[in-house]
Short mmCIF file of C-alpha atoms in Angstrom, two decimals:
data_model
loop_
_atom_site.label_atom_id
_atom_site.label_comp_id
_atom_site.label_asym_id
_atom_site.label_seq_id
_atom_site.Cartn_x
_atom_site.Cartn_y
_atom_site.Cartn_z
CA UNK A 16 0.00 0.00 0.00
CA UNK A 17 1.15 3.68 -0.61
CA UNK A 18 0.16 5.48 1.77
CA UNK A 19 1.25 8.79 0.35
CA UNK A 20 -1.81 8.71 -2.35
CA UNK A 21 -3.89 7.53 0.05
CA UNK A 22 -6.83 10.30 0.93
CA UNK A 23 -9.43 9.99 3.30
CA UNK A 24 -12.78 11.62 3.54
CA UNK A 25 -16.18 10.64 5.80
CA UNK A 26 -18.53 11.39 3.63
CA UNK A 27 -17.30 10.38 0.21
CA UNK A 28 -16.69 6.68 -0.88
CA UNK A 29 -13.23 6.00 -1.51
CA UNK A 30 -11.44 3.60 -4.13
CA UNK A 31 -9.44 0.82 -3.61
CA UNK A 32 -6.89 0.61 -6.75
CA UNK A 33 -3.86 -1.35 -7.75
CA UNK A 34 -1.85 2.41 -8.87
CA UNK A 35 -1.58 5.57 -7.74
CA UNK A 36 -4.34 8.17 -9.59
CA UNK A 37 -0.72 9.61 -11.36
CA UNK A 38 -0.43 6.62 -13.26
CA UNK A 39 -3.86 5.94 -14.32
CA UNK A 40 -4.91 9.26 -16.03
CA UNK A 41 -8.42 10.40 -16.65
CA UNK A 42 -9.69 10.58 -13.08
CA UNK A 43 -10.07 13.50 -10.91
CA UNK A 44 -6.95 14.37 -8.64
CA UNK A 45 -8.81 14.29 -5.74
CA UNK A 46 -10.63 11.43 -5.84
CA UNK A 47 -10.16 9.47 -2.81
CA UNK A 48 -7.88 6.73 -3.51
CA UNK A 49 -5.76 3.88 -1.15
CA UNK A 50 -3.57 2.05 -3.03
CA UNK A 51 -2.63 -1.92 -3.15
CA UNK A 52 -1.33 -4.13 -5.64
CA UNK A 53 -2.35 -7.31 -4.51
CA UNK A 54 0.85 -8.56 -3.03
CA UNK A 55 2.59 -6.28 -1.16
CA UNK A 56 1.31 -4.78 3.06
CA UNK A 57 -2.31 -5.53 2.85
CA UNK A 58 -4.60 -1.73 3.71
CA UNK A 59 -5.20 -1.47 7.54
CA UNK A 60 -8.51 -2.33 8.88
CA UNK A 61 -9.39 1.86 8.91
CA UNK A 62 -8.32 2.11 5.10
CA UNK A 63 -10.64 -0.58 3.84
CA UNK A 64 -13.36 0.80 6.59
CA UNK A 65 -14.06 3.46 3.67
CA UNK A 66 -13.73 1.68 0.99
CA UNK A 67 -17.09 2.05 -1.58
CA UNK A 68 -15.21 0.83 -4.78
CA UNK A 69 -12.70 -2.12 -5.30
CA UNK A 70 -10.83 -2.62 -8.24
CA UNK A 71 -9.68 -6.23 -7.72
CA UNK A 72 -5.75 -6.03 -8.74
CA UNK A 73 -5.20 -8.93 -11.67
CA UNK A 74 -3.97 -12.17 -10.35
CA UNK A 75 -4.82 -11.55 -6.98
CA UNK A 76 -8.38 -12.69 -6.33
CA UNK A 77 -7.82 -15.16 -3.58
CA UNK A 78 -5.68 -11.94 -1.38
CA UNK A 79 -8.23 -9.99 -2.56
CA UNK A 80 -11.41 -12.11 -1.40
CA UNK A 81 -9.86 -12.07 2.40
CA UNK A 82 -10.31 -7.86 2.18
CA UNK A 83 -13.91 -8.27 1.58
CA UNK A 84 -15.37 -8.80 4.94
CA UNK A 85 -13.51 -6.18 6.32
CA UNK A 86 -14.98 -3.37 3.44
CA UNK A 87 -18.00 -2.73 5.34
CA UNK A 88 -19.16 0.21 2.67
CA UNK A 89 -18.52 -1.71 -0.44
CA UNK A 90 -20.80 -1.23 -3.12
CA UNK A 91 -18.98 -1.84 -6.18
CA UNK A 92 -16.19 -4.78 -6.82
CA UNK A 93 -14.64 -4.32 -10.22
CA UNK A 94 -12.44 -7.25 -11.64
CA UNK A 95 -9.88 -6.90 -14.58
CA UNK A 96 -11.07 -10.16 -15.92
CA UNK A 97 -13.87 -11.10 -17.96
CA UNK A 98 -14.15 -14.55 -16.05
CA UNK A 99 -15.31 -13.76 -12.95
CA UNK A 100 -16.33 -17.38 -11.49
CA UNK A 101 -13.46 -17.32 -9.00
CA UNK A 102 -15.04 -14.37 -7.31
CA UNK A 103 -18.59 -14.57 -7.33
CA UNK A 104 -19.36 -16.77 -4.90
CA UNK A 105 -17.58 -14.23 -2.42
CA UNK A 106 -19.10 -11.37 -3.28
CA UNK A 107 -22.04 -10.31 -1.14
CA UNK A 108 -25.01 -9.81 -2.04
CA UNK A 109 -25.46 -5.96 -1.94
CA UNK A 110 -22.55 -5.33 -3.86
CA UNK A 111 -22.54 -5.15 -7.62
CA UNK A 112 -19.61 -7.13 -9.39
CA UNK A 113 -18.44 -6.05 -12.52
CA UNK A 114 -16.32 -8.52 -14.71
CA UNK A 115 -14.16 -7.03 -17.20
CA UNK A 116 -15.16 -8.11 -20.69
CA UNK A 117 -13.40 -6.24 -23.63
CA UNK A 118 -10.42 -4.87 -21.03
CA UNK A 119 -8.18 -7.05 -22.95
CA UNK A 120 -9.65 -6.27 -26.47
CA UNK A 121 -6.59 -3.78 -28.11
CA UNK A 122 -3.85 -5.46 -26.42
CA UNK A 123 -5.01 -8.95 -27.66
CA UNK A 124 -5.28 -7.41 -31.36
CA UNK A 125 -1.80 -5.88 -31.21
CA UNK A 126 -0.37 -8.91 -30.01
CA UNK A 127 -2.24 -11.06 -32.85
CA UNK A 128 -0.78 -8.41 -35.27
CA UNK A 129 2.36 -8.91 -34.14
CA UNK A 130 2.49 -12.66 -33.80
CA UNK A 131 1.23 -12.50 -37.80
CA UNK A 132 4.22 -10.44 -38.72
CA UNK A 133 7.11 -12.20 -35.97
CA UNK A 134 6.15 -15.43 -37.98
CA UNK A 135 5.86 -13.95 -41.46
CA UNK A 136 9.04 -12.28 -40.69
CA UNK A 137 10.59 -15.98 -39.70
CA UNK A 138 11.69 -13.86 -36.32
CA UNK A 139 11.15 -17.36 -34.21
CA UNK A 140 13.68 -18.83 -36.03
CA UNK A 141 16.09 -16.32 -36.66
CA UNK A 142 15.82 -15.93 -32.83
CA UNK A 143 16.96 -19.59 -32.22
CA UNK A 144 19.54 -19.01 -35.28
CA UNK A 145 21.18 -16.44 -33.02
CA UNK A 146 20.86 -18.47 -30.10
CA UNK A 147 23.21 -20.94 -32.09
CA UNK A 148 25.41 -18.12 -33.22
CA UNK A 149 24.38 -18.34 -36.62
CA UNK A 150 23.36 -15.69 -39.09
CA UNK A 151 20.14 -16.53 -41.46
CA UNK A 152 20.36 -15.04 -44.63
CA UNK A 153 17.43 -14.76 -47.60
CA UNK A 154 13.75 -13.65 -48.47
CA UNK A 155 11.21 -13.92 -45.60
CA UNK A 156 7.38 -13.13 -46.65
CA UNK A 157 5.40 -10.00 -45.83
CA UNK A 158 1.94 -8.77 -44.89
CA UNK A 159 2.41 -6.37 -48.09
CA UNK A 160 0.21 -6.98 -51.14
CA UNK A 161 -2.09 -9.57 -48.90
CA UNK A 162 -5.35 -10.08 -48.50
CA UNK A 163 -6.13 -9.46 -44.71
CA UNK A 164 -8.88 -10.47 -42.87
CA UNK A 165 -9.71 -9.25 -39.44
CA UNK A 166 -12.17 -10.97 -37.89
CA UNK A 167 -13.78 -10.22 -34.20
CA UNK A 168 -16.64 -12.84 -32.48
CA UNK A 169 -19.49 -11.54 -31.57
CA UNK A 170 -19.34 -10.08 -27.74
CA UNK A 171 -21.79 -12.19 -25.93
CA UNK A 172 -24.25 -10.39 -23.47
CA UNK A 173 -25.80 -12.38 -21.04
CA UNK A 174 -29.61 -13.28 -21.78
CA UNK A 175 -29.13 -12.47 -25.61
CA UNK A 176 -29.24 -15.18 -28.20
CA UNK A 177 -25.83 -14.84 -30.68
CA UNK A 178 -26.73 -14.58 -33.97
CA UNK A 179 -23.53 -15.08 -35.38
CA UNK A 180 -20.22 -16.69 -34.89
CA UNK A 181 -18.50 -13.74 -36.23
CA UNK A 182 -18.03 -10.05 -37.20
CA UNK A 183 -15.94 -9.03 -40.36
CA UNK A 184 -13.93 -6.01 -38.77
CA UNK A 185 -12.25 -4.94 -41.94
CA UNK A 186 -11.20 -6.31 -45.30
CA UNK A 187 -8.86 -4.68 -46.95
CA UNK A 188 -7.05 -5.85 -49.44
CA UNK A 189 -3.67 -3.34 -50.78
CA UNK A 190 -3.83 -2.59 -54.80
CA UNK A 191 -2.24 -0.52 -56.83
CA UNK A 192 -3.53 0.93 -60.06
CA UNK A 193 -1.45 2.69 -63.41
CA UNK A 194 -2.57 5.90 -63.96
CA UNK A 195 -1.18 5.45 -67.30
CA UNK A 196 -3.93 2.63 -68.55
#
C-alpha cells in the first residue's frame, strides 16, 4: 500500500486501486484513492473501513477475497477479468460485481498483429539461429500486397441469443492501379 496517495474523507466513498491516480490518467486528482497491488502490506482495517469501490488487482483474487469482509461500505467490486467465477461466490449480495469483458480487447489485437508479422518475418527462427550463433540469410514473406482479414466474435451479453459466430472487422485488401492505362 502507498500510503502517500492515500486520501481519506467521511462522507465520500473511496477507491481501492492497484496504482496511484498519477499513473492511471483520466480521473479527478482528488478522488479518494488507497492504493494496493495485490501482493505487497495488505490496507489497515481503517483504510478498507471506507472503501465504496474495489478494483480487484489482476492475479490476486484469492488476497483480494480475504479484504472483503472487512470493506463494510462496499458497493462496487470491479475485476480486470472477464471470467469472474473465482469471485462470485464471495461477493455479497449488496454489492454489484463487474467482470471485465473487452479490457483485454486492443492489447489482444496488437499482439495477434504482431504474432502474424514475428512469424511472417521468420523472427522465431532467426531468434533460435542467433541463439546458435548463426546468421540466417534470404527472403522472408510479408503482410504487403495480402489479403487481410480481421475478424472479431461476436461479444456475448448475457440473456441475448448470438446470432452469429462472427463479425468481419475490416477487409482490406492493398492494390495498386497505373494511372497510365
Amino acid at each position: 500500500m502507498t500510503s502517500g496517495d492515500s486520501t481519506t474523507s467521511s462522507d465520500a466513498a473511496r477507491f481501492l486501486l492497484r496504482y496511484p491516480l498519477s499513473r492511471i490518467g483520466g480521473l479527478p486528482e482528488d478522488l479518494p484513492v488507497t492504493v494496493w497491488d495485490g501482493v505487497g502490506d495488505r490496507p489497515s482495517s481503517e483504510d478498507l473501513t471506507g472503501i465504496g469501490f474495489f478494483v480487484v488487482p489482476y492475479g490476486s483474487t484469492d488476497a483480494a477475497v480475504a479484504l472483503l469482509d472487512r470493506m463494510p461500505s462496499l458497493r462496487v467490486v470491479q475485476s480486470l477479468s472477464a471470467g469472474i467465477a473465482d469471485l462470485a461466490h464471495h461477493i455479497p449480495p449488496d454489492v454489484v460485481l463487474c467482470n471485465g469483458r473487452g479490457v483485454h480487447d486492443a492489447s489482444t489485437a496488437e499482439l495477434a498483429v504482431s504474432l502474424t508479422l514475428a512469424s511472417l518475418r521468420g523472427i522465431p527462427n532467426l531468434v533460435r539461429a542467433q541463439a546458435g550463433e548463426e546468421w540466417q540469410t534470404g527472403f522472408r514473406h510479408e503482410l504487403a500486397d495480402r489479403t487481410v482479414l480481421l475478424a472479431r466474435t461476436a461479444p456475448r451479453r448475457p440473456g441475448a441469443r448470438v446470432l452469429r459466430t462472427g463479425r468481419i472487422c475490416c477487409l482490406a485488401r492493398r492494390s495498386w492501379s497505373s494511372p497510365f492505362r
